[in-house]
Amino acid sequence: MRVVVLTGAGISAESGVPTFRDADGLWEGHHVEDVATPEAYAAQPDVVHRFYDARRAALAAVEPNAAHVALARLEDHLGDDLLVVTQNIDDLHERGGSTRVLHMHGELRSALCAACGARSTWRDDLGHLPPCPACGAAALRPDVVWFGEVPYEMDRISGVIDRADLFVSIGTSGAVYPAAGFVQYAARRGARTLELNLLPSEGTHLFDEARHGPATALVPAWVD
Ligand code: BV8
Ligand code: ZN
């Protein structure tokens, strides 16, 4: 059985990581969509860096929850027949034990060099932006896919969904594309589709089955 699991902010909510749209979607008075853009970074790099520095610092204080750990147990059973495609930029899937994780929107702990494209580990303790370890340019930015930028590894994602028998969406509102369109793509290719979410998402009607409740209850019950 080949399984693709798409996760969003809702799977990390019970770990204490705020979601984007459950509160009022504001951060320091900004709409996330207004901060997570290349235009915002060009205009106010310090505001955008502060946005990600705050979220990176918050990561140190949270732990993976039972939903992350259940997906790692599922990987123990399925091995290469499971891929977790996450929209999240936190590292809770990895800290929960998953190794087959694809961060389609990038990662908080990664830095991207806008000059040479090299990736490196973000160094919070430096307190300032270090030069790129590969080319030395003062051009490091958060390695995060902003609105208007192309998500990572779309070809690989399409390929695994093409071959999937089951597509499961966990903790996402179905508000952001192209991730929100994956369920239709999976269904067209004959996969069964399941939504596990606190509340019906914008795309809940597109799923063969939808179960609603907290991820820490729904995901272990589904996995085990
Ligand atoms: C692209 C990184 C071209 C940054 C993020 C008009 C129409 C359609 C599309 C567009 C449009 N205008 C613009 C677009 C495109 C745009 C888009 O979709 N905009 C939206 C706002 C309409 N998309 C893009 O720009 C993307 N790029 O389109 O490029 C392209 C396309 C295809 C192929 C090639 C090229 C890039 C989008 C990426 C933006 N970056 N994140 C950062 O994190 O700072 S998106 C951001 O939203 C996060 O990644 C987040 O994961 C994502 C989606 O949000 P969710 O994860 O779903 O979180 P949310 O708060 O919304 O929902 C939480 C859910 O959990 C809720 O349903 C809730 O009920 C549930 N929940 C809560 N608690 C629990 C729970 N569930 C279970 N248990 C709980 N305890
Ligand atoms: Zn560089």
PDB file of C-alpha atoms in Angstrom, residues 115-204:
ATOM      1  CA  ALA A 115      23.472  34.749  -4.379  1.00  0.00           C
ATOM      2  CA  CYS A 116      24.605  31.159  -5.024  1.00  0.00           C
ATOM      3  CA  GLY A 117      21.610  29.034  -3.997  1.00  0.00           C
ATOM      4  CA  ALA A 118      23.581  27.074  -1.390  1.00  0.00           C
ATOM      5  CA  ARG A 119      21.710  25.875   1.699  1.00  0.00           C
ATOM      6  CA  SER A 120      23.165  25.882   5.194  1.00  0.00           C
ATOM      7  CA  THR A 121      21.951  25.472   8.749  1.00  0.00           C
ATOM      8  CA  TRP A 122      20.569  28.690  10.204  1.00  0.00           C
ATOM      9  CA  ARG A 123      22.826  29.887  13.012  1.00  0.00           C
ATOM     10  CA  ASP A 124      20.670  31.704  15.600  1.00  0.00           C
ATOM     11  CA  ASP A 125      23.527  32.090  18.039  1.00  0.00           C
ATOM     12  CA  LEU A 126      25.329  34.462  15.714  1.00  0.00           C
ATOM     13  CA  GLY A 127      22.701  37.139  16.339  1.00  0.00           C
ATOM     14  CA  HIS A 128      23.499  38.666  12.935  1.00  0.00           C
ATOM     15  CA  LEU A 129      23.386  37.402   9.384  1.00  0.00           C
ATOM     16  CA  PRO A 130      26.669  35.553   8.696  1.00  0.00           C
ATOM     17  CA  PRO A 131      28.118  35.462   5.170  1.00  0.00           C
ATOM     18  CA  CYS A 132      27.123  32.474   3.030  1.00  0.00           C
ATOM     19  CA  PRO A 133      29.424  29.567   4.015  1.00  0.00           C
ATOM     20  CA  ALA A 134      29.678  28.576   0.334  1.00  0.00           C
ATOM     21  CA  CYS A 135      30.295  31.854  -1.499  1.00  0.00           C
ATOM     22  CA  GLY A 136      30.867  34.398   1.293  1.00  0.00           C
ATOM     23  CA  ALA A 137      28.131  36.730   0.033  1.00  0.00           C
ATOM     24  CA  ALA A 138      26.040  38.601   2.609  1.00  0.00           C
ATOM     25  CA  ALA A 139      22.932  37.126   0.983  1.00  0.00           C
ATOM     26  CA  LEU A 140      21.415  34.555   3.375  1.00  0.00           C
ATOM     27  CA  ARG A 141      17.598  34.491   3.585  1.00  0.00           C
ATOM     28  CA  PRO A 142      15.151  32.130   5.306  1.00  0.00           C
ATOM     29  CA  ASP A 143      14.947  28.908   3.246  1.00  0.00           C
ATOM     30  CA  VAL A 144      11.165  29.243   3.108  1.00  0.00           C
ATOM     31  CA  VAL A 145       8.802  29.269   0.100  1.00  0.00           C
ATOM     32  CA  TRP A 146       6.963  32.589   0.249  1.00  0.00           C
ATOM     33  CA  PHE A 147       3.654  33.404  -1.417  1.00  0.00           C
ATOM     34  CA  GLY A 148       4.338  33.833  -5.124  1.00  0.00           C
ATOM     35  CA  GLU A 149       7.385  31.517  -4.989  1.00  0.00           C
ATOM     36  CA  VAL A 150       7.430  28.003  -6.405  1.00  0.00           C
ATOM     37  CA  PRO A 151       7.132  25.205  -3.808  1.00  0.00           C
ATOM     38  CA  TYR A 152      10.026  22.731  -3.613  1.00  0.00           C
ATOM     39  CA  GLU A 153      10.141  19.335  -5.367  1.00  0.00           C
ATOM     40  CA  MET A 154       6.780  19.620  -7.142  1.00  0.00           C
ATOM     41  CA  ASP A 155       7.857  16.986  -9.724  1.00  0.00           C
ATOM     42  CA  ARG A 156       8.748  14.507  -6.994  1.00  0.00           C
ATOM     43  CA  ILE A 157       5.449  15.236  -5.203  1.00  0.00           C
ATOM     44  CA  SER A 158       3.422  14.695  -8.399  1.00  0.00           C
ATOM     45  CA  GLY A 159       5.305  11.442  -9.005  1.00  0.00           C
ATOM     46  CA  VAL A 160       4.531   9.984  -5.573  1.00  0.00           C
ATOM     47  CA  ILE A 161       0.895  11.074  -5.721  1.00  0.00           C
ATOM     48  CA  ASP A 162       0.674   9.473  -9.194  1.00  0.00           C
ATOM     49  CA  ARG A 163       1.573   6.118  -7.633  1.00  0.00           C
ATOM     50  CA  ALA A 164      -0.304   6.485  -4.335  1.00  0.00           C
ATOM     51  CA  ASP A 165      -3.046   4.086  -3.254  1.00  0.00           C
ATOM     52  CA  LEU A 166      -4.031   6.368  -0.364  1.00  0.00           C
ATOM     53  CA  PHE A 167      -3.757  10.157   0.102  1.00  0.00           C
ATOM     54  CA  VAL A 168      -4.262  11.445   3.648  1.00  0.00           C
ATOM     55  CA  SER A 169      -4.480  15.163   4.512  1.00  0.00           C
ATOM     56  CA  ILE A 170      -3.819  16.060   8.155  1.00  0.00           C
ATOM     57  CA  GLY A 171      -4.232  19.482   9.805  1.00  0.00           C
ATOM     58  CA  THR A 172      -4.525  21.752   6.805  1.00  0.00           C
ATOM     59  CA  SER A 173      -7.208  24.264   5.915  1.00  0.00           C
ATOM     60  CA  GLY A 174      -6.942  23.664   2.172  1.00  0.00           C
ATOM     61  CA  ALA A 175      -6.488  27.416   1.690  1.00  0.00           C
ATOM     62  CA  VAL A 176      -3.071  27.454   0.023  1.00  0.00           C
ATOM     63  CA  TYR A 177      -2.207  26.145  -3.434  1.00  0.00           C
ATOM     64  CA  PRO A 178      -0.773  24.028  -4.939  1.00  0.00           C
ATOM     65  CA  ALA A 179      -1.018  21.839  -1.774  1.00  0.00           C
ATOM     66  CA  ALA A 180      -4.799  22.366  -1.604  1.00  0.00           C
ATOM     67  CA  GLY A 181      -5.113  20.828  -5.078  1.00  0.00           C
ATOM     68  CA  PHE A 182      -3.266  17.576  -4.258  1.00  0.00           C
ATOM     69  CA  VAL A 183      -6.435  15.753  -3.157  1.00  0.00           C
ATOM     70  CA  GLN A 184      -8.075  16.225  -6.565  1.00  0.00           C
ATOM     71  CA  TYR A 185      -4.868  15.157  -8.317  1.00  0.00           C
ATOM     72  CA  ALA A 186      -4.713  12.022  -6.135  1.00  0.00           C
ATOM     73  CA  ALA A 187      -8.391  11.167  -6.687  1.00  0.00           C
ATOM     74  CA  ARG A 188      -8.008  11.540 -10.471  1.00  0.00           C
ATOM     75  CA  ARG A 189      -5.209   8.986 -10.331  1.00  0.00           C
ATOM     76  CA  GLY A 190      -7.315   6.490  -8.452  1.00  0.00           C
ATOM     77  CA  ALA A 191      -6.089   6.974  -4.900  1.00  0.00           C
ATOM     78  CA  ARG A 192      -8.481   6.780  -1.979  1.00  0.00           C
ATOM     79  CA  THR A 193      -8.537  10.089  -0.075  1.00  0.00           C
ATOM     80  CA  LEU A 194      -8.954  10.734   3.661  1.00  0.00           C
ATOM     81  CA  GLU A 195      -9.059  14.027   5.590  1.00  0.00           C
ATOM     82  CA  LEU A 196      -8.085  14.106   9.283  1.00  0.00           C
ATOM     83  CA  ASN A 197      -8.677  17.641  10.545  1.00  0.00           C
ATOM     84  CA  LEU A 198     -10.077  19.481  13.575  1.00  0.00           C
ATOM     85  CA  LEU A 199     -12.782  21.057  11.425  1.00  0.00           C
ATOM     86  CA  PRO A 200     -13.964  20.508   7.843  1.00  0.00           C
ATOM     87  CA  SER A 201     -11.366  22.142   5.551  1.00  0.00           C
ATOM     88  CA  GLU A 202     -12.160  24.225   2.462  1.00  0.00           C
ATOM     89  CA  GLY A 203     -11.737  21.051   0.416  1.00  0.00           C
ATOM     90  CA  THR A 204     -13.415  18.550   2.729  1.00  0.00           C
TER      91      THR A 204
END
